[in-house]
XYZ file of C-alpha atoms in Angstrom:
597
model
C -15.290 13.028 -38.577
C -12.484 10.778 -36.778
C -12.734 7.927 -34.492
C -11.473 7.063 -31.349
C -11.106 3.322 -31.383
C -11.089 2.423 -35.042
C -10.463 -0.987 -34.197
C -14.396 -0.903 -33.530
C -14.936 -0.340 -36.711
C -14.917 -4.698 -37.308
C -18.108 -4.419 -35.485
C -19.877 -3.407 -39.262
C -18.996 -6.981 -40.026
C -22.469 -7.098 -38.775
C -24.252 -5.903 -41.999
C -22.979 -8.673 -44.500
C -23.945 -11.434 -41.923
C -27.195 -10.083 -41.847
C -27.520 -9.674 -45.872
C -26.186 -13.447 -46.018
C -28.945 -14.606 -43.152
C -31.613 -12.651 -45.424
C -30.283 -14.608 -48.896
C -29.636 -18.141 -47.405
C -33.596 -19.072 -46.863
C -34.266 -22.525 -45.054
C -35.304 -25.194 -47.112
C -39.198 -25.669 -47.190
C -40.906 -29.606 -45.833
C -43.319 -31.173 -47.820
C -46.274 -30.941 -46.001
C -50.116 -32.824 -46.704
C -52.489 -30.232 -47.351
C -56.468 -31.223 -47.782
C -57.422 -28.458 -50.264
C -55.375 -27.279 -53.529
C -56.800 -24.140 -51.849
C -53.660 -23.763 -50.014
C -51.434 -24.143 -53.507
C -50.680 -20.599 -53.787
C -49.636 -19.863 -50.255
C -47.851 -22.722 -50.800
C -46.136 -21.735 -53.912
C -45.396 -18.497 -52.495
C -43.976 -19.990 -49.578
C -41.655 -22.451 -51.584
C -40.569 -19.452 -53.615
C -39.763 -17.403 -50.060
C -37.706 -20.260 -48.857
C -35.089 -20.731 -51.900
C -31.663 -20.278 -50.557
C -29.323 -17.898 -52.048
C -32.251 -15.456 -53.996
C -31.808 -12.355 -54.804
C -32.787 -9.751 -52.494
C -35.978 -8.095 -52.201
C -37.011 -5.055 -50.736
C -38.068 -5.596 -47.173
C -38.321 -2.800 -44.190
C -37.206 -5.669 -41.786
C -33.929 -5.919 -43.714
C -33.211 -2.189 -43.926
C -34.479 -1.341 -40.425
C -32.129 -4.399 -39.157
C -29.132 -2.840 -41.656
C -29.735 0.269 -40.313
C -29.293 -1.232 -36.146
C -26.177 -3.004 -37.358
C -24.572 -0.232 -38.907
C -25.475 2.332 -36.173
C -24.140 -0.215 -33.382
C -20.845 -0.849 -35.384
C -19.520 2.862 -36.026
C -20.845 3.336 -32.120
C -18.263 0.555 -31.053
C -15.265 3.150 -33.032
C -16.358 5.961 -31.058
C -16.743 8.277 -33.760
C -16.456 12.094 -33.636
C -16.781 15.341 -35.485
C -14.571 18.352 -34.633
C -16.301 21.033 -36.646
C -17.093 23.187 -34.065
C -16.030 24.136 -29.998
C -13.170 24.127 -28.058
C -11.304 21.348 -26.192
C -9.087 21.326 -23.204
C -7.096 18.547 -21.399
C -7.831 17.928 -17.925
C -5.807 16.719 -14.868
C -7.917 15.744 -12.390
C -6.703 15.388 -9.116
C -9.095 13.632 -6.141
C -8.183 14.417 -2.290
C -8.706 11.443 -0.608
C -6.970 11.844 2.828
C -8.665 10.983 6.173
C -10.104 14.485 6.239
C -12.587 13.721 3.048
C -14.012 11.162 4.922
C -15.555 14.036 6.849
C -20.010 13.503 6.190
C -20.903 17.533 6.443
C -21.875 17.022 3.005
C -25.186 15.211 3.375
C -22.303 12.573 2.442
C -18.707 12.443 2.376
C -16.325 14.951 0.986
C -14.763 12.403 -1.151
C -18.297 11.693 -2.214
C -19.011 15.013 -2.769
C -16.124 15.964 -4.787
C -16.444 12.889 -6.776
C -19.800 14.068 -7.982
C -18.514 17.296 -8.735
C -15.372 16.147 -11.112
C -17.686 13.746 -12.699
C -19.712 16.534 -13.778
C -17.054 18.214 -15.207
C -15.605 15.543 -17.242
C -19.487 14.799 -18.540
C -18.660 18.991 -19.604
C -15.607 17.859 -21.483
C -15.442 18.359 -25.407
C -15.054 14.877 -27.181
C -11.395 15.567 -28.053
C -10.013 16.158 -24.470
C -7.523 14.500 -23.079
C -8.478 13.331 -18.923
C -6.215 12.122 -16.341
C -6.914 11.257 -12.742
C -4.943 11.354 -10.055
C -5.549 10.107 -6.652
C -3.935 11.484 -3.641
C -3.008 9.957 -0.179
C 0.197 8.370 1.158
C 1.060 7.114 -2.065
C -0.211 9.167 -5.152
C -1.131 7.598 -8.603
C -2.271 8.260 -11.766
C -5.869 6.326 -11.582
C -6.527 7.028 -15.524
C -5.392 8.540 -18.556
C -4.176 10.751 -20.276
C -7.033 9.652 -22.318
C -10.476 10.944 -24.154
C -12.610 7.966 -23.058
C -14.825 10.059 -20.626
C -16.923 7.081 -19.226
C -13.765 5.118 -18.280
C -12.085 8.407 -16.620
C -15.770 8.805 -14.910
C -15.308 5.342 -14.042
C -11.798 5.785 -12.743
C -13.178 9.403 -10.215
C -15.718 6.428 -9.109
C -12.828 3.816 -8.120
C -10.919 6.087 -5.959
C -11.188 4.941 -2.509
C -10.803 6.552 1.091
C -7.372 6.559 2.484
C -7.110 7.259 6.343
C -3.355 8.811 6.045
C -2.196 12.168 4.828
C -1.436 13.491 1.334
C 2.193 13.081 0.026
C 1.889 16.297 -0.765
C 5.343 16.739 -2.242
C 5.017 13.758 -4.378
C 1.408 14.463 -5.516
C 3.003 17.967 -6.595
C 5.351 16.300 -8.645
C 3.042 14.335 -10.793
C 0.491 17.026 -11.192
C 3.048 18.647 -12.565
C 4.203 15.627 -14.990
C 0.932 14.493 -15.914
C 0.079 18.189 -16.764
C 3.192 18.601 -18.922
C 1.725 15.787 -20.980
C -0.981 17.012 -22.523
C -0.701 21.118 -21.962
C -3.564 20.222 -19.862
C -5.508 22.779 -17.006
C -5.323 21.413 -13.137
C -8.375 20.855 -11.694
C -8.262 19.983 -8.062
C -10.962 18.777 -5.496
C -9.972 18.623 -1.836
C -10.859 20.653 1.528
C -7.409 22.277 1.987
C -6.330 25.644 1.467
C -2.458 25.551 2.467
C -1.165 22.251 0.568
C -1.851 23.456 -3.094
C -1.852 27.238 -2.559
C 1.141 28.010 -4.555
C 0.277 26.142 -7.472
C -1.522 27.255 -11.029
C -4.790 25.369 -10.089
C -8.401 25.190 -10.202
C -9.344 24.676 -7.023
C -12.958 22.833 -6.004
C -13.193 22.882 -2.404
C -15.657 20.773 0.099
C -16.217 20.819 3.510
C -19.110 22.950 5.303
C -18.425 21.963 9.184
C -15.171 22.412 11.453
C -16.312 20.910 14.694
C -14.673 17.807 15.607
C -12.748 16.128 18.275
C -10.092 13.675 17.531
C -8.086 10.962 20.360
C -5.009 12.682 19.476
C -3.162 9.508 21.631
C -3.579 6.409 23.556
C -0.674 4.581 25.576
C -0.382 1.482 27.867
C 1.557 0.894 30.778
C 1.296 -1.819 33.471
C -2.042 -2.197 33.088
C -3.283 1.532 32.896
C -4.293 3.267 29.804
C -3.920 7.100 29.029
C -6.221 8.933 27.040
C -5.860 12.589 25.012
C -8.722 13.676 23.296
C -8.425 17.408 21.400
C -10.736 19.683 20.840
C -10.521 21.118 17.043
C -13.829 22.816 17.747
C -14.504 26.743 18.255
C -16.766 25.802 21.440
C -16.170 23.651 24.434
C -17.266 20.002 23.986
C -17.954 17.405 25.766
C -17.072 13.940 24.865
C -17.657 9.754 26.822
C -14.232 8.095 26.199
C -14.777 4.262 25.998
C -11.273 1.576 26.464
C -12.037 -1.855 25.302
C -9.524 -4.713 25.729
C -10.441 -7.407 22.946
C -13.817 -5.542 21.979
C -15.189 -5.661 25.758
C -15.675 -2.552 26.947
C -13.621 -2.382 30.484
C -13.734 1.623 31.492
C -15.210 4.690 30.626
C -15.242 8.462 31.779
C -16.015 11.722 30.532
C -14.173 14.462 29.396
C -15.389 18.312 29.468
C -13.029 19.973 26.610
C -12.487 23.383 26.066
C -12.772 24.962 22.352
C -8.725 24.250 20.853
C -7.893 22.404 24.038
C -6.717 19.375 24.828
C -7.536 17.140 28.217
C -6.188 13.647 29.589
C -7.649 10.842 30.963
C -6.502 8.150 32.951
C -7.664 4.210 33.185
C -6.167 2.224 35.644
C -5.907 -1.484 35.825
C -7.868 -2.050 32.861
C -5.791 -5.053 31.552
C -2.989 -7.481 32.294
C -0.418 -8.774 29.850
C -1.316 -8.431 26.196
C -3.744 -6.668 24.927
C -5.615 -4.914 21.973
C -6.952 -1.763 23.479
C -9.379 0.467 21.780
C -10.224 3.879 23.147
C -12.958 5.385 21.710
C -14.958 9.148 22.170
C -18.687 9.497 22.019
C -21.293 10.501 20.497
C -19.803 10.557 17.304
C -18.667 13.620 14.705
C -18.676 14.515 11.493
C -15.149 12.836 11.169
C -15.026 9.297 12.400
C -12.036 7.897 11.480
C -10.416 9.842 14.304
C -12.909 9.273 17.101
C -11.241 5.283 18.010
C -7.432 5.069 18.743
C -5.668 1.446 17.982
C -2.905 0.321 21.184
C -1.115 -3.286 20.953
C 0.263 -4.623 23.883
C 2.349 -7.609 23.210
C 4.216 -10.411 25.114
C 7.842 -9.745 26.155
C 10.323 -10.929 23.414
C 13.717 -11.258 23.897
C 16.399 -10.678 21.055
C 19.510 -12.302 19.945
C 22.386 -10.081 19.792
C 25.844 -11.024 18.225
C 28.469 -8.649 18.665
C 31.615 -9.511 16.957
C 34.863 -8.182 18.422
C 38.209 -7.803 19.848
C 37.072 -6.580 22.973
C 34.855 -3.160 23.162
C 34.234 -2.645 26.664
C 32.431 0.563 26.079
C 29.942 -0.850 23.416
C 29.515 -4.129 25.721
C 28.608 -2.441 28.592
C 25.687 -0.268 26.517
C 24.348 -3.232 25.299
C 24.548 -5.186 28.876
C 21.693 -2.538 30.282
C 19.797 -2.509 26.957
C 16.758 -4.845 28.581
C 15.146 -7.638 26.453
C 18.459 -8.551 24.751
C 20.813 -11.612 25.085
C 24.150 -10.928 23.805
C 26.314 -13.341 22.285
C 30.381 -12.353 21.629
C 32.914 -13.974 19.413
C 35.538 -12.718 18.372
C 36.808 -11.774 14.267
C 39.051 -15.244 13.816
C 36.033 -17.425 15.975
C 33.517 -15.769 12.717
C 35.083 -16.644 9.934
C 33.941 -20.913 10.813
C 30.615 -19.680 12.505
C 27.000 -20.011 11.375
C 26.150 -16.234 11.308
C 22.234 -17.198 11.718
C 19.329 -17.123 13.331
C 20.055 -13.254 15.424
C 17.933 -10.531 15.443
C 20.651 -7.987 15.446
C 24.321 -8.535 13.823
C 26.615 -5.872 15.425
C 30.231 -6.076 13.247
C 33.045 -3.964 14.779
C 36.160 -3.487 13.116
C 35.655 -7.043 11.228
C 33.075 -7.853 8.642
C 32.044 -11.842 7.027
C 32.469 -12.026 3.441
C 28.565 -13.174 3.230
C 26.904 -10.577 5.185
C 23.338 -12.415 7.179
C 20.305 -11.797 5.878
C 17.768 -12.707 8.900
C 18.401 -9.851 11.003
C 19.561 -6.149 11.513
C 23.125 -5.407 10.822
C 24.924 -2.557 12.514
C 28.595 -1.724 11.395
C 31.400 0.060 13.124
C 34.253 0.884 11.863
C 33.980 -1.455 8.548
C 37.514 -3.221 7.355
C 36.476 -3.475 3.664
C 33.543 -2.951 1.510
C 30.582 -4.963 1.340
C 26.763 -4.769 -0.784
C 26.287 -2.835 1.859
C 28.427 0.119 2.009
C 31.576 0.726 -0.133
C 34.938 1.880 2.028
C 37.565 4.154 1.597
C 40.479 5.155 3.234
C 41.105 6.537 6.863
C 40.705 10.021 6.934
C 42.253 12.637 9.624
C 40.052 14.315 11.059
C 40.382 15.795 14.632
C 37.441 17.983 14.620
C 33.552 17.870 16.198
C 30.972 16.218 14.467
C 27.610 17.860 13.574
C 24.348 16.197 13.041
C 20.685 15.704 13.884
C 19.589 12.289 14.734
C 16.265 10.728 16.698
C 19.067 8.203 18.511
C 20.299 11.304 20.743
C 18.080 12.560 23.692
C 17.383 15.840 22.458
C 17.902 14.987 18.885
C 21.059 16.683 18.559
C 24.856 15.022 18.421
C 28.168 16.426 18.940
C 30.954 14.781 19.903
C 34.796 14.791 18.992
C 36.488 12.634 15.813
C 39.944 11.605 15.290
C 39.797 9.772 12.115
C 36.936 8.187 10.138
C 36.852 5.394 7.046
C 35.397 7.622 3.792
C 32.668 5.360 3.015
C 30.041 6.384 0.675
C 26.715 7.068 1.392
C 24.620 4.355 0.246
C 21.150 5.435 -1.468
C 18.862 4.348 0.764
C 20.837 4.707 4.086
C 20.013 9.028 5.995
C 23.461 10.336 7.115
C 22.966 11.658 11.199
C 26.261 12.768 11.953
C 29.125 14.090 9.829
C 32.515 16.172 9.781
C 34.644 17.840 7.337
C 31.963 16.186 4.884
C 32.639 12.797 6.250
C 29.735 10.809 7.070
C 29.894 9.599 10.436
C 26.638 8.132 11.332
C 24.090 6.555 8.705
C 21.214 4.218 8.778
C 17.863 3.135 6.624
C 16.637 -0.262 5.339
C 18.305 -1.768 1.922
C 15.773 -4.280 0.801
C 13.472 -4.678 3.529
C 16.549 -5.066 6.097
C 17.521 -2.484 8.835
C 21.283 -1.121 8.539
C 23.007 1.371 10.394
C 26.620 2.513 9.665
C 29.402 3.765 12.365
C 32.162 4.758 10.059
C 34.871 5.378 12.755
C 35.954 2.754 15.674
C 34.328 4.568 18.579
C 37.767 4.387 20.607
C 38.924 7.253 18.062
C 36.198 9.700 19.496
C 35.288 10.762 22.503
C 31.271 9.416 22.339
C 31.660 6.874 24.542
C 32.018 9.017 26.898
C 28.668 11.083 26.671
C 25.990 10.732 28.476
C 24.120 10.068 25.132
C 25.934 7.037 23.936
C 24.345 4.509 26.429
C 21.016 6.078 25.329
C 21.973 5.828 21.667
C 22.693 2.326 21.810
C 19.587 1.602 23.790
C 17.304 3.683 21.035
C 19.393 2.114 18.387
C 18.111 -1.277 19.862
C 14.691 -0.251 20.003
C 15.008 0.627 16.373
C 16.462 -2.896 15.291
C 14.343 -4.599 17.608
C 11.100 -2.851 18.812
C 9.348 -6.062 19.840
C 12.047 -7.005 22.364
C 10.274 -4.435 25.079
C 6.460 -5.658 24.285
C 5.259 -2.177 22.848
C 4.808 -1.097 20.173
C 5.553 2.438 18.346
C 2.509 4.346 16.898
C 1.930 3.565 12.672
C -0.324 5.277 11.114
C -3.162 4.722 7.734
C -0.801 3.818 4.692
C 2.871 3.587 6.784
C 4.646 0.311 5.738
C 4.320 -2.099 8.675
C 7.972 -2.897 10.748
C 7.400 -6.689 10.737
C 10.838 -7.312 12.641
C 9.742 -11.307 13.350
C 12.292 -13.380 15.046
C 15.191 -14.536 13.338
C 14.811 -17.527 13.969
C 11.187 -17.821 11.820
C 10.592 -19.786 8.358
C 7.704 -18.381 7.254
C 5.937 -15.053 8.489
C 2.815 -13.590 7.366
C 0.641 -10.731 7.854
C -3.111 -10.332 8.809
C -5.206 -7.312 8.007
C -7.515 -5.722 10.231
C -10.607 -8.427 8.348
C -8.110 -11.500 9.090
C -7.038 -11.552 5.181
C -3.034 -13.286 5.670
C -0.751 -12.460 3.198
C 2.781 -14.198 3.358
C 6.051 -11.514 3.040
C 8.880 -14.089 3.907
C 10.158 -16.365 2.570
C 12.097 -15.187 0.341
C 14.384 -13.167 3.063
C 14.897 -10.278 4.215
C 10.710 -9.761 4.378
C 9.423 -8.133 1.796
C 7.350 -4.897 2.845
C 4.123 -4.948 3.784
C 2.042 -1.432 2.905
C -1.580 -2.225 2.537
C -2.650 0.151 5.741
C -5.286 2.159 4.275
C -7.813 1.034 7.239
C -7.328 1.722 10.661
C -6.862 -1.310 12.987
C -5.125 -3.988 14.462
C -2.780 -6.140 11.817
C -1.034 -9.396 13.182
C 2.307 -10.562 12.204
C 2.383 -14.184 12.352
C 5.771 -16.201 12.519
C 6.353 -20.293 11.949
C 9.590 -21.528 13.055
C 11.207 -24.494 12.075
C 9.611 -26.703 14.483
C 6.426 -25.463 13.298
C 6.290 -22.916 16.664
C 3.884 -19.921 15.884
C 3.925 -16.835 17.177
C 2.280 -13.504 16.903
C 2.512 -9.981 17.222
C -0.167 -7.259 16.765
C 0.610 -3.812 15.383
C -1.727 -1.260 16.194
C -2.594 1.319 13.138
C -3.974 4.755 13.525
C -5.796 6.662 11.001
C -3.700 10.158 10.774
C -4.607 12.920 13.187
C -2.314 15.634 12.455
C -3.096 17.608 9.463
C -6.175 15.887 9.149
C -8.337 16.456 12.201
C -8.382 20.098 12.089
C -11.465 20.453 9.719
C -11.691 23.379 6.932
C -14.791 24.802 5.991
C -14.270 25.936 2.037
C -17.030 25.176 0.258
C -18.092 27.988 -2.072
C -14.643 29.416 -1.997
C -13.591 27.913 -5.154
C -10.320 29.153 -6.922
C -10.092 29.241 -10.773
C -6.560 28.569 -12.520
C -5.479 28.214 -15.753
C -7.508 25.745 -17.767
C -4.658 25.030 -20.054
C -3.657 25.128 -23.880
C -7.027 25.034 -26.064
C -7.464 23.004 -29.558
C -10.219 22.385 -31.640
C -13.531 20.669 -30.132
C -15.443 18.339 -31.156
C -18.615 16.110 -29.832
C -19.125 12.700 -29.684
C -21.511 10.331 -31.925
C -21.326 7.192 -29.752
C -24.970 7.921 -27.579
C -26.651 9.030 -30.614
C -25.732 5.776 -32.689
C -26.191 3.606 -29.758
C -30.209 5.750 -30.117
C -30.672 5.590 -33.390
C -29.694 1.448 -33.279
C -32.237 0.426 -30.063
C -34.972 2.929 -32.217
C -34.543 0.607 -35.133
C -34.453 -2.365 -33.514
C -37.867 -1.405 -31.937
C -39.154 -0.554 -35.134
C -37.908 -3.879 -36.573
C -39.966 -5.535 -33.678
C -43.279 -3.656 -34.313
C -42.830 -4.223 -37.990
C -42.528 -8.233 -37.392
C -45.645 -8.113 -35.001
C -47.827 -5.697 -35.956
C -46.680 -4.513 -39.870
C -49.343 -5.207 -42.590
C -50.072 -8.863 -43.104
C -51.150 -10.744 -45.876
C-alpha cells in the first residue's frame, strides 16, 4: 500500500487528541443532595470525573478511534497496487464554437465533458491524467497528475470558446504532455480532418448538420449588407433582423438554397455611428453564429510625421491617403524636436536615437541600428524582388532593386518582399507597437512607380491606423483586440461586451488585450491629458469558417493507442471516508440509545 499525499498523514494527529480528551475528565461541583440515596451515583460520578485516569474500556472511545483513524489515512490518499493495470491519460477537450452546437439534448462540449469524466472515474488509482483544453489558445487545464476528482474537476472548468482550434499548437502539446508520462491520447471533439493523422482515441459528438450561419455583415453610408449561408443539405429559409443600439430598425427574409449562399440589402438603416447587429431567425442548433457584430465609428483623423530630405514620391502617397494630417521636418529640424504625441512615425533615411513609443513607426531605408532592427551594410543588388504581401492589390509584389541595407530580420517582424535573400519588406508588432521595415531608399527601385505603391501606402495606413476611416476590420472570438487609441491619450482602457473596463496603458506602448472568448461589442476608451474621453467600439465575431459547417460523428469513434501500461492499483480514500461517517453514526446511537445504567 502507498499513498498519494503523505503529507495527510498529520491528519492521525486526531487519535491522541481524542485519547487525551477521554483521560483529562472535568472536575466534578459539589452539589446538595436530600438523600444519602444518591451517594453512590455520586461516588461513581466523582470517580468518572478524575482527570488524567487511566483508561477504561469504552465502545464510544474505540468507535470514535476508529472515525479518526479512518478520516486521517483518507486525507493521504492511500492505495494498494496488488492487482490491475494502469495507464496515463491525456485528455484533450474541443471547445471551439462548433461544440457549442445543442444536438445533444445539450451541448457538445457538455456532452463530451460527461463522456471524459466517465473515463477518468474508469481510471486505475495509479494513472497519471492531464487535460488539455483547446481553442485559440491551448492549455494544459490539469495534470499530469493521479488526483482523479481534481482532473474531473478540471474537464468541468473548461469553458466555451467562440474561435477556432489552434490546431497546430494544440498538436504540439498533445504531443509534449503525452511524452511525459508514456501516456494514451484520448480526444473528444466533432471533427474528423484536424486530428486525423495523429495516434489518437478519438470520442466524437455531434448528431445534426443543419445550420445556417451570417457568414458577413458590412456598413456603408447608412445601408447594411447581409450574407447568410446555408450549411444545410435542404433549402432553408431564414428572417434576418438589423438592430442599431438593440432597436430593431429592418428586417427581410431570405429563401436559401441547401450549400448556398444569398445577400440582403438594408438601406438607410442608420446615420453616423453605430453598433449594428444582424441577426437570422428562428434559431439553430448552433447559435453563436446566427447574430453578426458591425461597429461604425466617428471619423478620426491621424497624425502623421514624416521625416525627410524631400521624398516627393512617398509625400504624394500619403497626401491622398484620407483621414491623415501630415506633418514634415526634416533629419537636422529632429534631432531638437519633441517626437510625441503622432499616430504614425514615418523615418526615411534618418532615424532619432530614442525611437517614440506612442505610435506606429515605419522605417525606410534605416541609417544605423536601433531596438528595433539591427543594420548592415549596403548590398548590390540589381535584381527583382519576390514576395507575397496583403499591402499589394492582388497580394503579390514585384518590383526592381538596386541596392538594399542587410538588416536582420527581427523575431517578431514577417518578411513580404525579398531578393538575393535580402529582406526587403518586413512588418509585425514588437511589444504591443506596430513596425514595418523598408530596407532600401525607394529612389533605388523602381516601386514608386507601380501602380501598387500608392495603394501600398494607403493599406499600409490602414494598417497603422484603422480608426482614421471610421470602420472597422472584422475580429473574431479569442483574436487580440487592435486598440490603436490616439497618440495623444494618457490612459486607455478596454470594456468587454458586460461593461467590465480593464486598463492596458499606461505603461506604453498598450499592452494587449486578448480576453475575446464572447462575441460582442468591446469599447476602447481613451483619456487625454485634459481629461478628453473618447471611444471606439470594436465589433467581435464568433468564428464562422471551420466552425459553421456542422459534422455529424457520433458513434464513429476511433480507438488509438492507449499508451505504455504499469501496474494498477485502486484507491482506499471512499472506503475510509465510509467506514469513518459508519462509525461516527454508531458512536451517535451508542451515546443515545446504548445500554444505560
Amino acid at each position: 500500500m502507498g499513498f498519494f499525499n503523505t503529507i495527510g498523514l498529520l491528519a492521525l494527529i486526531g487519535i491522541p487528541v481524542i485519547i487525551v480528551l477521554h483521560m483529562l475528565k472535568r472536575k466534578q461541583k459539589n452539589v446538595d443532595v436530600p438523600s444519602i440515596y444518591l451517594w453512590e451515583r455520586a461516588a461513581d460520578t466523582s470517580v468518572q470525573s478524575k482527570p488524567w485516569q487511566r483508561l477504561k474500556k469504552s465502545l464510544p472511545l474505540i468507535l470514535q478511534l476508529t472515525a479518526a483513524a479512518a478520516l486521517g489515512l483518507a486525507a493521504a490518499r492511500p492505495y494498494i497496487s496488488a492487482f490491475g493495470t494502469a495507464y496515463n491519460y491525456v485528455i484533450v477537450l474541443d471547445n471551439s464554437a462548433s461544440m457549442s452546437a445543442a444536438d445533444m439534448s445539450q451541448t457538445r462540449l457538455e456532452y463530451v465533458a460527461d463522456r471524459a469524466e466517465k473515463l477518468i472515474d474508469s481510471a486505475s488509482a495509479l494513472s497519471s491524467v492531464t487535460v488539455i483544453a483547446g481553442g485559440e489558445k491551448p492549455y494544459v487545464v490539469y495534470g499530469p497528475d493521479n488526483d482523479k476528482q481534481e482532473a474531473k474537476k478540471a474537464v468541468a472548468s473548461v469553458m466555451q470558446t467562440y474561435g477556432n482550434n489552434d490546431t497546430e499548437t494544440l498538436k504540439g502539446l498533445i504531443v509534449s504532455e503525452a511524452a511525459k508520462t508514456n501516456a494514451g491520447v484520448y480526444i473528444f471533439t466533432d471533427n474528423n480532418s484536424e486530428f486525423s493523422d495523429m495516434d489518437a482515441n478519438i470520442f466524437y459528438a455531434g448528431k445534426e448538420t443543419a445550420n445556417c450561419a451570417v457568414t458577413l455583415a458590412s456598413a456603408s453610408e447608412g445601408n447594411v449588407l447581409v450574407n447568410v449561408r446555408n450549411y444545410s443539405d435542404t433549402d432553408e429559409e431564414r428572417t434576418v433582423t438589423v438592430f442599431t443600439d438593440s432597436m430593431a430598425v429592418a428586417s427581410g427574409d431570405l429563401n436559401i438554397p441547401a450549400g448556398q449562399e444569398r445577400s440582403i440589402v438594408f438601406s438607410d438603416v442608420y446615420s453616423g455611428t453605430a453598433n449594428i447587429s444582424a441577426v437570422i431567425s428562428p434559431e439553430d442548433n448552433l447559435a453563436c453564429d446566427d447574430t453578426y457584430y458591425v461597429a461604425v465609428n466617428e471619423v478620426q483623423t491621424a497624425k502623421v510625421l514624416l521625416v525627410t530630405e524631400g521624398n516627393t514620391f512617398l509625400e504624394n502617397a500619403l497626401g491622398i491617403t484620407e483621414g491623415t494630417q501630415i506633418y514634415k521636418m526634416t533629419p537636422e529640424t529632429m534631432e531638437t524636436a519633441d517626437l510625441s504625441g503622432y499616430d504614425l512615425y514615418i523615418f526615411d533615411g534618418a532615424l532619432p536615437d530614442i525611437l517614440p513609443t506612442d505610435g506606429g513607426i515605419f522605417l525606410i531605408n534605416p541609417d544605423k541600428s536601433s531596438d528595433i532592427a539591427q543594420v548592415g551594410e549596403t548590398r548590390e543588388l540589381n535584381c527583382y524582388s519576390q514576395g507575397n504581401t496583403s499591402l499589394a492589390s492582388d497580394g503579390e509584389l514585384s518590383f526592381i532593386i538596386a541596392k538594399a541595407k542587410e538588416v536582420t530580420r527581427p523575431s517578431w517582424a514577417v518578411t513580404e518582399s525579398s531578393a538575393d535573400g535580402v529582406p526587403l519588406i518586413m512588418r509585425g508588432e514588437k511589444d504591443g507597437q506596430k513596425v514595418c521595415i523598408f530596407t532600401f531608399d525607394i529612389h533605388d527601385s523602381d516601386l514608386p512607380l507601380l501602380k501598387d505603391f500608392p495603394v501600398m501606402i494607403y493599406n499600409l495606413a490602414d494598417w497603422f491606423m484603422p480608426g482614421r476611416s471610421g470602420e472597422q476590420t472584422v475580429t473574431h472570438c479569442g483574436d487580440t483586440l487592435d486598440i490603436n487609441a490616439s497618440a495623444s491619450a494618457q490612459r486607455i482602457s478596454v470594456a468587454d461586451t458586460e461593461g467590465n473596463e480593464r486598463t492596458v496603458a499606461p505603461p506604453f506602448p498598450a499592452a494587449d488585450y486578448a480576453d475575446t472568448d464572447e462575441a460582442g461589442f468591446y469599447t476602447v476608451i481613451s483619456e487625454s491629458a485634459d481629461g478628453e474621453i473618447t471611444e471606439r467600439t470594436i465589433a467581435v465575431n464568433a468564428a464562422v469558417d471551420g466552425e459553421s459547417k456542422l459534422s455529424a460523428l457520433f458513434g464513429q469513434d476511433v480507438q488509438g493507442s492507449t499508451g505504455t501500461a504499469s501496474k494498477g492499483g485502486a484507491g482506499l480514500m471512499e472506503v475510509l471516508i465510509i467506514a469513518a461517517v459508519i462509525a461516527l453514526l454508531a458512536e451517535w446511537w451508542v451515546k443515545y440509545n446504548g445500554v444505560k445504567r
